[in-house]
Coordinates of C-alpha atoms in Angstrom, one line a residue:
M957 CA 79.0 94.8 188.1
T958 CA 81.4 96.1 184.3
I959 CA 83.3 97.9 183.2
N960 CA 80.5 99.4 180.5
G961 CA 78.4 99.4 183.5
W962 CA 81.2 101.7 185.9
I963 CA 81.6 103.8 182.7
Q964 CA 78.4 104.4 182.3
I965 CA 78.4 105.8 186.2
L966 CA 80.9 107.8 185.7
V967 CA 79.8 108.7 182.9
F968 CA 77.3 110.9 184.5
C969 CA 78.7 112.0 187.3
G970 CA 81.6 114.1 185.0
I971 CA 78.1 116.3 183.7
I972 CA 77.5 116.9 187.6
I973 CA 81.0 117.5 188.6
A974 CA 81.0 120.6 184.8
L975 CA 77.9 121.0 185.6
I976 CA 78.3 122.6 189.0
R977 CA 80.1 125.9 188.3
P978 CA 78.3 127.1 185.3
L979 CA 75.0 126.2 186.3
G980 CA 76.1 127.6 190.1
G981 CA 76.9 131.2 188.5
Y982 CA 74.4 131.6 187.0
M983 CA 71.9 130.5 189.8
T984 CA 73.1 133.4 192.3
A985 CA 73.3 136.2 189.6
V986 CA 69.5 135.2 189.1
F987 CA 68.5 135.5 193.0
N988 CA 71.2 138.3 193.5
G989 CA 69.2 140.3 191.0
E990 CA 71.6 140.8 188.7
R991 CA 71.4 140.6 184.9
T992 CA 71.4 137.8 182.7
P993 CA 71.9 137.2 179.5
L994 CA 67.7 136.5 179.7
S995 CA 66.8 139.8 181.7
L996 CA 66.6 141.7 178.3
V997 CA 63.8 139.4 177.5
L998 CA 62.0 138.1 180.5
G999 CA 63.3 141.4 182.8
P1000 CA 59.8 143.3 181.9
V1001 CA 57.6 139.9 182.3
E1002 CA 59.5 139.7 185.8
R1003 CA 58.5 143.6 186.8
G1004 CA 54.8 142.7 185.5
L1005 CA 54.0 140.4 187.2
Y1006 CA 55.3 141.7 191.1
R1007 CA 52.3 144.7 190.2
L1008 CA 50.0 141.9 189.4
A1009 CA 51.3 141.0 193.1
G1010 CA 51.8 143.7 194.3
T1011 CA 55.0 143.5 195.9
S1012 CA 58.3 144.5 194.1
E1013 CA 62.0 143.3 193.9
R1014 CA 63.3 146.0 196.6
E1015 CA 60.2 145.0 199.5
E1016 CA 61.5 141.8 201.9
Q1017 CA 59.9 139.7 203.8
H1018 CA 60.9 138.5 207.6
W1019 CA 61.1 134.6 207.6
T1020 CA 57.9 134.8 209.4
A1021 CA 56.3 136.2 206.8
Y1022 CA 57.6 135.1 203.8
A1023 CA 56.8 131.9 205.8
I1024 CA 53.1 132.3 206.0
S1025 CA 53.4 134.2 202.1
M1026 CA 55.4 130.0 201.4
L1027 CA 51.7 128.4 203.6
L1028 CA 49.1 130.8 201.7
F1029 CA 50.2 130.3 198.1
N1030 CA 50.5 126.0 198.3
L1031 CA 47.3 125.8 200.0
L1032 CA 45.6 128.0 197.1
G1033 CA 47.9 125.5 194.7
F1034 CA 45.9 122.6 196.8
L1035 CA 42.9 124.1 196.7
V1036 CA 42.9 125.0 193.3
L1037 CA 44.2 121.3 192.2
Y1038 CA 42.1 119.4 194.1
L1039 CA 39.3 121.4 192.5
V1040 CA 40.1 120.7 188.8
L1041 CA 41.3 117.1 189.7
R1042 CA 37.2 116.8 191.4
L1043 CA 35.7 118.5 188.1
Q1044 CA 37.2 117.0 185.5
G1045 CA 34.7 115.5 183.7
F1046 CA 32.9 118.9 182.9
L1047 CA 36.0 120.2 181.8
P1048 CA 37.6 120.8 178.1
L1049 CA 40.8 119.2 176.6
N1050 CA 39.2 115.1 178.4
P1051 CA 39.6 114.0 173.9
T1052 CA 39.0 110.1 175.4
G1053 CA 36.0 110.9 177.9
M1054 CA 38.1 111.2 181.6
A1055 CA 35.7 110.8 184.7
N1056 CA 35.9 113.1 187.6
V1057 CA 38.6 112.4 190.6
P1058 CA 36.9 110.4 193.4
P1059 CA 37.5 112.4 196.8
E1060 CA 40.5 110.6 198.1
L1061 CA 41.8 110.2 195.5
S1062 CA 41.5 113.5 195.2
F1063 CA 43.7 114.9 198.4
N1064 CA 46.1 112.7 198.4
T1065 CA 47.0 113.6 194.7
A1066 CA 46.7 117.2 195.4
A1067 CA 48.8 117.2 198.0
S1068 CA 51.5 114.8 196.1
F1069 CA 52.3 117.7 193.8
V1070 CA 52.1 120.5 195.7
T1071 CA 54.3 119.3 198.1
N1072 CA 56.6 118.2 195.3
T1073 CA 56.2 114.4 196.0
N1074 CA 53.9 113.3 193.0
W1075 CA 53.2 109.5 194.5
Q1076 CA 50.6 108.3 192.4
N1077 CA 47.4 106.3 193.3
Y1078 CA 46.0 106.1 189.2
G1079 CA 47.6 105.5 186.5
G1080 CA 48.0 108.6 184.3
E1081 CA 47.2 108.1 181.2
S1082 CA 43.5 105.9 182.1
T1083 CA 42.4 108.6 184.9
M1084 CA 43.8 111.6 183.6
S1085 CA 42.7 114.5 181.2
Y1086 CA 45.1 116.7 179.1
L1087 CA 43.7 119.6 180.6
T1088 CA 44.4 118.2 184.4
Q1089 CA 47.8 116.1 183.6
M1090 CA 49.3 120.5 182.0
L1091 CA 47.2 122.7 184.1
G1092 CA 46.4 120.2 187.6
L1093 CA 49.6 118.5 187.3
T1094 CA 52.5 120.0 185.0
V1095 CA 51.9 124.1 186.4
Q1096 CA 52.2 122.2 190.0
N1097 CA 55.5 120.5 189.1
F1098 CA 57.0 124.3 188.4
L1099 CA 56.0 125.6 191.5
S1100 CA 56.4 123.4 194.2
A1101 CA 59.8 123.1 192.9
A1102 CA 60.2 127.3 192.9
T1103 CA 58.9 126.5 196.5
G1104 CA 61.6 124.1 197.1
I1105 CA 64.3 126.4 195.5
A1106 CA 63.1 130.1 197.2
L1107 CA 63.1 128.3 201.1
A1108 CA 66.4 127.1 200.2
M1109 CA 67.7 130.7 198.8
A1110 CA 66.4 132.3 201.7
L1111 CA 68.1 129.4 204.1
I1112 CA 71.0 130.4 202.7
R1113 CA 71.0 134.4 202.5
G1114 CA 70.6 133.3 206.3
F1115 CA 73.9 132.3 206.8
A1116 CA 75.4 134.7 204.0
R1117 CA 74.1 137.9 206.0
K1118 CA 75.2 139.6 209.3
S1119 CA 72.6 141.3 211.6
A1120 CA 70.0 141.8 209.1
R1121 CA 65.9 140.9 210.2
T1122 CA 65.0 139.6 206.4
V1123 CA 65.4 136.5 204.2
G1124 CA 64.1 137.7 200.9
N1125 CA 61.2 137.9 199.6
F1126 CA 59.6 134.6 198.6
W1127 CA 57.6 135.8 195.7
V1128 CA 60.5 137.3 194.1
D1129 CA 62.2 134.1 194.7
M1130 CA 59.3 132.5 193.4
T1131 CA 58.9 134.7 190.0
R1132 CA 63.1 134.4 189.2
G1133 CA 63.2 130.6 190.7
T1134 CA 60.0 129.8 187.0
L1135 CA 60.9 132.2 185.2
Y1136 CA 65.0 132.4 184.6
L1137 CA 65.3 128.4 185.8
L1138 CA 63.1 126.2 185.3
L1139 CA 61.0 127.9 182.4
P1140 CA 64.3 127.8 179.9
I1141 CA 65.4 124.7 180.9
S1142 CA 62.1 123.1 180.8
I1143 CA 61.3 124.3 177.4
I1144 CA 65.0 123.3 175.9
M1145 CA 64.7 119.5 177.2
T1146 CA 61.1 119.7 175.7
L1147 CA 62.1 119.6 172.1
V1148 CA 65.6 117.6 172.3
L1149 CA 62.7 115.1 174.3
V1150 CA 60.0 115.2 171.2
W1151 CA 63.4 115.0 169.0
L1152 CA 64.2 112.2 170.4
G1153 CA 60.9 110.7 169.9
M1154 CA 58.2 111.6 172.8
P1155 CA 55.5 111.9 172.2
Q1156 CA 53.1 116.1 172.7
T1157 CA 50.0 116.3 171.1
L1158 CA 46.7 117.1 172.5
S1159 CA 45.3 114.2 170.0
G1160 CA 43.1 111.6 171.2
S1161 CA 44.0 108.4 171.9
I1162 CA 45.9 105.8 168.7
D1163 CA 44.2 102.8 167.3
A1164 CA 46.2 100.0 165.9
T1165 CA 46.3 96.8 165.0
T1166 CA 49.4 94.8 165.8
L1167 CA 51.1 91.7 164.1
E1168 CA 48.7 89.4 165.3
G1169 CA 45.9 91.4 164.1
A1170 CA 44.6 92.6 167.9
K1171 CA 43.2 95.6 168.4
Q1172 CA 45.3 98.3 170.3
T1173 CA 45.1 101.7 172.1
I1174 CA 48.0 103.9 172.4
A1175 CA 47.4 106.3 174.5
V1176 CA 49.4 109.9 173.6
G1177 CA 49.3 112.9 174.7
P1178 CA 51.4 116.2 175.9
V1179 CA 53.7 113.7 177.7
A1180 CA 57.4 115.6 176.7
S1181 CA 56.4 118.9 178.3
Q1182 CA 55.0 117.1 181.7
I1183 CA 58.3 115.0 182.0
A1184 CA 60.6 117.8 180.8
I1185 CA 59.8 119.5 184.3
K1186 CA 59.0 116.0 186.3
M1187 CA 62.8 115.2 185.8
L1188 CA 64.1 119.0 186.0
G1189 CA 62.3 119.9 188.8
T1190 CA 62.8 116.5 190.8
N1191 CA 58.8 116.1 191.1
G1192 CA 59.0 112.2 189.4
G1193 CA 54.9 112.1 188.6
G1194 CA 54.9 110.1 185.2
F1195 CA 52.5 110.5 182.8
F1196 CA 52.0 106.9 182.1
N1197 CA 51.6 104.3 184.7
A1198 CA 54.8 102.1 183.8
N1199 CA 56.1 105.9 184.4
A1200 CA 59.8 106.2 183.1
A1201 CA 60.4 102.7 182.0
H1202 CA 57.5 103.8 179.4
P1203 CA 59.4 104.1 176.3
F1204 CA 56.8 106.7 175.1
E1205 CA 58.6 109.0 178.8
N1206 CA 62.0 106.9 177.9
P1207 CA 63.0 105.7 174.5
D1208 CA 66.3 105.5 174.6
A1209 CA 69.5 105.2 176.7
F1210 CA 69.9 109.2 175.6
S1211 CA 66.8 110.3 176.8
N1212 CA 68.0 108.2 180.2
L1213 CA 70.8 110.5 180.5
I1214 CA 69.1 113.4 179.7
Q1215 CA 66.4 112.5 182.9
M1216 CA 68.9 111.6 184.8
V1217 CA 71.4 114.7 184.9
A1218 CA 68.2 116.6 185.0
I1219 CA 67.7 115.7 188.7
F1220 CA 70.2 115.6 190.1
A1221 CA 71.3 118.7 187.9
I1222 CA 69.6 122.1 189.5
G1223 CA 70.1 120.5 193.2
A1224 CA 74.7 119.6 192.7
A1225 CA 74.4 123.7 191.7
L1226 CA 72.8 125.0 195.1
T1227 CA 75.8 124.0 197.0
N1228 CA 78.1 126.6 194.8
V1229 CA 75.4 128.9 195.6
F1230 CA 75.7 128.3 198.6
G1231 CA 80.0 128.8 198.4
R1232 CA 79.6 132.1 196.2
M1233 CA 77.3 133.9 198.5
V1234 CA 78.6 133.3 201.3
G1235 CA 82.5 134.2 200.3
N1236 CA 83.8 130.8 200.2
E1237 CA 83.5 128.6 197.3
K1238 CA 85.1 125.3 199.2
Q1239 CA 81.6 125.1 201.8
G1240 CA 80.6 124.3 199.0
W1241 CA 82.8 121.6 198.1
A1242 CA 82.9 120.5 201.5
I1243 CA 79.1 119.8 201.6
F1244 CA 79.1 118.4 197.2
A1245 CA 82.0 115.6 198.8
A1246 CA 79.5 114.3 201.8
M1247 CA 76.9 114.5 199.3
G1248 CA 78.5 112.3 196.7
T1249 CA 80.4 110.1 199.2
L1250 CA 77.0 108.5 200.5
F1251 CA 75.6 108.5 196.6
L1252 CA 78.6 106.2 195.2
V1253 CA 78.9 104.4 198.5
G1254 CA 75.3 103.2 197.4
V1255 CA 75.5 103.0 193.8
A1256 CA 77.8 100.5 194.4
V1257 CA 75.6 98.6 196.7
C1258 CA 72.6 98.9 195.0
Y1259 CA 74.9 98.3 190.9
W1260 CA 76.3 94.9 193.0
A1261 CA 72.9 93.7 194.3
E1262 CA 71.5 93.6 191.0
A1263 CA 74.4 92.6 189.3
A1264 CA 74.9 89.4 191.2
G1265 CA 71.3 88.4 190.5
N1266 CA 69.5 86.3 192.7
P1267 CA 70.6 83.1 194.0
L1268 CA 67.0 81.1 194.0
V1269 CA 67.2 81.9 190.3
H1270 CA 71.1 81.2 190.0
A1271 CA 70.1 77.5 191.8
L1272 CA 68.0 77.0 188.9
G1273 CA 70.8 76.6 186.2
I1274 CA 70.1 80.3 185.3
D1275 CA 73.1 82.3 185.7
G1276 CA 73.0 86.7 185.7
G1277 CA 71.9 90.1 187.2
N1278 CA 68.8 90.3 189.0
M1279 CA 67.1 91.8 185.1
E1280 CA 63.4 91.0 186.9
G1281 CA 60.8 94.3 186.3
K1282 CA 63.6 96.0 184.3
E1283 CA 63.9 97.4 180.8
A1284 CA 66.1 95.2 179.3
R1285 CA 67.7 98.6 176.9
F1286 CA 68.8 100.1 180.3
G1287 CA 70.5 96.6 182.1
T1288 CA 71.2 96.3 185.5
A1289 CA 73.9 99.1 186.1
L1290 CA 71.3 101.8 184.5
S1291 CA 68.1 100.9 186.7
A1292 CA 70.8 100.7 189.6
L1293 CA 72.3 104.0 188.7
F1294 CA 68.5 105.0 187.8
A1295 CA 67.3 104.3 191.3
V1296 CA 69.9 105.6 193.4
I1297 CA 69.6 108.8 191.3
T1298 CA 65.8 109.5 191.8
T1299 CA 66.1 108.7 195.6
S1300 CA 69.3 110.4 196.3
A1301 CA 67.0 113.5 195.2
S1302 CA 63.0 114.0 195.8
C1303 CA 62.2 113.3 192.1
G1304 CA 60.0 109.6 192.8
A1305 CA 60.4 108.8 189.0
V1306 CA 61.4 105.4 188.4
N1307 CA 62.6 103.0 184.6
A1308 CA 62.7 100.2 186.9
M1309 CA 60.5 98.0 189.6
H1310 CA 61.7 98.8 192.5
D1311 CA 59.5 95.7 194.3
S1312 CA 61.7 93.6 192.1
F1313 CA 65.2 94.7 193.4
M1314 CA 66.7 92.3 195.4
A1315 CA 67.0 93.6 199.1
L1316 CA 69.6 94.9 199.6
G1317 CA 68.8 96.4 196.6
G1318 CA 66.1 98.1 197.6
M1319 CA 67.1 98.7 200.9
I1320 CA 69.6 101.6 199.3
P1321 CA 66.8 103.8 197.3
L1322 CA 64.1 103.6 201.0
I1323 CA 68.0 104.9 203.0
N1324 CA 68.7 106.9 200.6
M1325 CA 64.9 108.4 201.6
M1326 CA 64.7 108.1 205.3
L1327 CA 67.2 109.9 205.5
G1328 CA 65.3 113.2 203.4
E1329 CA 66.9 112.5 201.1
I1330 CA 70.2 115.3 201.1
I1331 CA 72.3 113.9 199.3
V1332 CA 71.6 116.1 196.3
G1333 CA 68.0 115.5 197.5
G1334 CA 65.1 117.8 195.7
V1335 CA 65.6 121.0 194.6
G1336 CA 65.8 122.8 197.4
A1337 CA 64.3 120.5 199.4
G1338 CA 67.8 118.4 199.8
F1339 CA 69.7 121.4 199.9
Y1340 CA 68.1 122.5 203.5
G1341 CA 67.4 118.9 204.9
I1342 CA 71.7 118.4 204.8
L1343 CA 72.2 122.3 206.3
M1344 CA 69.9 121.1 209.3
F1345 CA 72.5 117.4 209.7
I1346 CA 75.0 120.6 209.2
V1347 CA 74.3 122.6 212.5
I1348 CA 73.7 118.9 214.7
A1349 CA 77.2 118.5 213.4
I1350 CA 78.9 121.9 214.6
F1351 CA 76.9 121.1 217.9
V1352 CA 78.6 117.7 218.1
A1353 CA 81.8 119.1 217.1
G1354 CA 81.6 122.0 219.3
L1355 CA 80.7 119.9 222.0
M1356 CA 84.4 117.7 221.5
V1357 CA 86.2 120.8 222.5
G1358 CA 84.1 122.4 224.9
R1359 CA 83.1 125.2 223.2
T1360 CA 80.4 126.8 221.5
P1361 CA 80.0 125.8 217.9
E1362 CA 80.7 128.2 215.1
Y1363 CA 79.7 127.8 211.5
L1364 CA 80.7 130.7 209.2
G1365 CA 81.6 132.4 212.1
K1366 CA 77.6 132.2 213.1
K1367 CA 77.3 131.3 216.2
I1368 CA 74.9 127.9 216.2
E1369 CA 73.1 128.1 219.8
A1370 CA 70.1 126.0 221.5
K1371 CA 67.3 127.5 219.5
E1372 CA 69.0 126.3 216.3
V1373 CA 70.0 123.1 217.4
K1374 CA 66.8 122.4 219.1
M1375 CA 64.4 123.7 215.2
A1376 CA 67.0 121.2 212.8
M1377 CA 66.1 118.8 215.4
L1378 CA 62.1 119.1 214.6
A1379 CA 63.3 119.0 211.1
V1380 CA 65.9 115.9 211.0
L1381 CA 62.9 113.7 214.2
C1382 CA 59.4 114.6 211.5
L1383 CA 59.8 112.8 209.7
P1384 CA 60.5 109.2 211.2
L1385 CA 57.5 110.7 213.0
A1386 CA 55.7 110.2 210.0
M1387 CA 57.2 107.0 208.0
L1388 CA 57.2 104.6 210.7
G1389 CA 54.5 105.9 213.0
F1390 CA 52.1 105.5 209.9
A1391 CA 53.8 102.3 208.8
A1392 CA 53.1 100.6 212.2
V1393 CA 49.8 100.9 212.2
A1394 CA 49.2 100.2 209.2
M1395 CA 50.6 97.2 209.7
V1396 CA 48.5 96.0 212.3
L1397 CA 45.8 97.1 210.9
P1398 CA 43.9 94.5 207.8
T1399 CA 43.1 97.6 206.3
G1400 CA 46.3 98.2 205.7
V1401 CA 47.6 94.7 205.4
A1402 CA 45.3 93.8 202.6
S1403 CA 47.0 95.9 199.6
I1404 CA 50.6 94.3 200.5
A1405 CA 51.4 91.8 196.6
N1406 CA 53.7 89.3 199.4
A1407 CA 54.2 87.6 202.7
G1408 CA 56.8 88.6 205.1
P1409 CA 59.6 91.4 205.4
H1410 CA 58.5 92.4 202.0
G1411 CA 55.5 92.6 202.3
F1412 CA 56.8 94.8 205.4
S1413 CA 58.8 97.0 203.1
E1414 CA 55.9 97.9 200.7
I1415 CA 54.4 99.0 203.1
L1416 CA 57.4 100.9 204.9
Y1417 CA 58.8 101.9 201.8
A1418 CA 55.1 104.2 200.7
Y1419 CA 55.1 105.6 203.6
T1420 CA 59.3 106.8 203.8
S1421 CA 58.5 107.8 199.8
A1422 CA 55.5 109.9 200.8
A1423 CA 56.5 111.6 204.0
A1424 CA 59.9 112.1 202.3
N1425 CA 58.3 113.7 199.5
N1426 CA 60.1 111.4 197.1
G1427 CA 56.8 109.5 195.2
S1428 CA 58.4 106.4 194.1
A1429 CA 56.5 103.2 194.6
F1430 CA 57.6 99.4 195.4
G1431 CA 55.1 98.7 193.3
G1432 CA 53.8 95.8 194.9
L1433 CA 51.4 97.6 196.8
S1434 CA 48.1 98.2 195.4
G1435 CA 47.6 101.9 197.3
N1436 CA 44.9 103.3 195.4
T1437 CA 42.7 103.2 198.8
S1438 CA 40.7 105.0 201.7
W1439 CA 42.9 104.4 203.8
Y1440 CA 46.7 105.0 201.7
N1441 CA 44.7 107.5 199.8
I1442 CA 44.3 109.6 203.7
T1443 CA 47.5 108.6 205.4
L1444 CA 49.6 108.7 202.3
G1445 CA 48.3 112.2 201.4
I1446 CA 49.5 113.1 205.3
G1447 CA 52.1 112.1 205.1
M1448 CA 53.2 114.2 202.3
L1449 CA 52.0 117.5 203.7
M1450 CA 53.6 116.7 207.2
G1451 CA 57.4 116.0 205.3
R1452 CA 56.5 119.5 203.8
F1453 CA 55.7 121.7 205.7
L1454 CA 56.5 120.3 208.8
V1455 CA 60.5 120.6 208.1
I1456 CA 60.4 124.2 205.9
I1457 CA 58.8 125.6 209.6
P1458 CA 61.7 124.9 211.6
V1459 CA 64.5 125.7 208.4
L1460 CA 63.3 129.3 207.5
A1461 CA 63.2 129.3 211.6
I1462 CA 66.6 128.7 211.3
A1463 CA 67.5 131.2 208.4
G1464 CA 65.5 134.3 210.1
S1465 CA 68.0 133.5 213.2
I1466 CA 71.1 132.5 211.8
A1467 CA 70.7 135.9 209.6
A1468 CA 69.7 138.2 212.6
K1469 CA 73.4 137.2 214.3
K1470 CA 76.4 139.2 214.2
T1471 CA 79.9 137.4 212.5
V1472 CA 82.4 135.9 214.9
P1473 CA 85.8 136.6 213.8
E1474 CA 88.1 132.9 213.4
S1475 CA 89.7 132.5 215.8
A1476 CA 93.0 129.3 216.7
G1477 CA 89.9 127.0 218.2
T1478 CA 87.6 127.5 215.0
F1479 CA 86.6 124.4 213.3
P1480 CA 87.2 123.8 209.7
T1481 CA 83.9 123.5 207.4
D1482 CA 85.6 123.7 203.9
G1483 CA 87.9 120.4 204.6
T1484 CA 88.4 116.1 205.0
L1485 CA 88.1 116.2 208.4
F1486 CA 84.6 118.6 208.3
V1487 CA 83.4 116.4 205.7
G1488 CA 83.7 112.8 207.5
L1489 CA 82.4 114.5 210.4
L1490 CA 78.8 115.2 208.4
V1491 CA 79.0 112.1 207.5
G1492 CA 80.0 110.5 210.1
V1493 CA 77.0 112.3 211.5
I1494 CA 74.3 111.7 209.0
V1495 CA 74.8 107.9 208.9
I1496 CA 74.8 107.5 212.7
V1497 CA 71.2 109.7 213.0
G1498 CA 70.6 108.1 209.9
G1499 CA 71.4 103.9 211.6
L1500 CA 69.7 104.9 215.1
T1501 CA 66.9 105.7 213.5
F1502 CA 65.7 103.2 210.7
F1503 CA 68.3 100.4 211.8
P1504 CA 65.6 98.7 213.5
A1505 CA 62.9 98.9 210.7
L1506 CA 65.6 97.5 208.5
A1507 CA 66.7 95.1 209.9
L1508 CA 62.8 93.5 210.2
G1509 CA 62.4 94.3 206.0
P1510 CA 64.8 94.0 203.6
V1511 CA 67.8 92.5 205.8
V1512 CA 65.7 89.7 207.4
E1513 CA 64.5 88.7 203.9
H1514 CA 68.5 89.5 202.3
L1515 CA 69.2 86.6 204.8
A1516 CA 66.3 84.5 204.3
I1517 CA 66.4 84.5 200.4
A1518 CA 71.1 83.3 200.6
A1519 CA 69.7 80.0 203.1
G1520 CA 67.2 79.2 200.1
Q1521 CA 62.6 80.7 201.2
T1522 CA 61.1 81.9 198.6
F1523 CA 57.8 84.3 199.3

């Protein structure tokens, strides 16, 4: 590890902290229906969309109606995307003549982009037409991100309101999140990325002659517009197979910084939105402090593991950090930082191959996803994920002091705790359940690139990434098979919608409760003690659930490499 590496990490952290309050204030105004600088231009568009949808900003929904609207909207999006993929060969804007996408891969891809996972069992530049990239994938990048933000807002209203039967309007939240937040920032970001050298064109591939005289076909396309929302919406699906390691998706260190900041910006700002809407910004800062603690520990371990390098390589007389699978223009510090950022959020974009990380370096992204990506997390999804852990932490605190737990004046009772545990436990069901089955089936094991614990980690990582709606891959697993396309797709749907329904049930239940005045026995939830309790509960729950799997994979691999063994 170097001072320069830590300066780069601290610069990123400083930018995120500086963005929290201004972006949080803007988002609060947007979702409260207050006037913003964009209202003059976008207000008429917003109202026109409500008329087309047969709703209005004054119409509110019970949590069940909110959930039904969300499910139907996402089902329609899934079907439309599936049809676009299956009919790709007959549709326009296909200058390179891409064929129709096979059924199993179409199912996997549709499930992937609708759930904000963006797992890719295909090479973007060799499989998808420009129309599919824009009308299919990029549109879902906006809509899946807006869905996550809408759900976070519904849960925030649950804690902010008193004796209420409604949690907002899904269609209004979706519209505002897309119009006032995702679209404007994405347009500005697209222009900046084009300025930095990222392609944005509808022309076909370019034929070039190399210095050696060989002929090479260089894929281009509408790249910048997809990359902007890919990062801002924590989607992660790359235009190219190499994702953010490709120079057309990530030209230099400046574009790398912009993309990293975009991944964290909205998720971090949602903590401030929460604090503002419940009337106490300290509550939001306490949640961010818990997220930040887990994030910094993860960065430190991952950076240390990669900077320390491989002892098997050192034994050959070659010193230095582990640069296998990394871009020279980013190095170990920015590669480790990007890996932790993309798995702390549900982004899944990668600027280095996680399969080539050291055992403990690769373990950190695994742990981040296994915890449900509650360290900032996906836009909206990470925030409602950590609120589930807050419910559990408050319940534990109540048990310790022998009284009914409270959070922000709302009694946390059996129903809320059961729903929170259901949301938390459905993730290991999909992650560990599918991984266990794949490990004993020939069709599952046949896709791994390495033997021993690293091969196990490849399978475990794939199902963890799918169920956590992350989308990053270790890179050594050949996932484009019928088995993995179907089971990973099911895992993505489970990780998204089996979590969302309990979350909305909690939102409705909490919103209907009266506020209880603070007393001498009220546990303070805006201080260091609460932050420590929350971090402890997250680590303990995650450790008890996933440690055996981690011990079989990265821990055993680390010990084996230290003993001089290779795989």
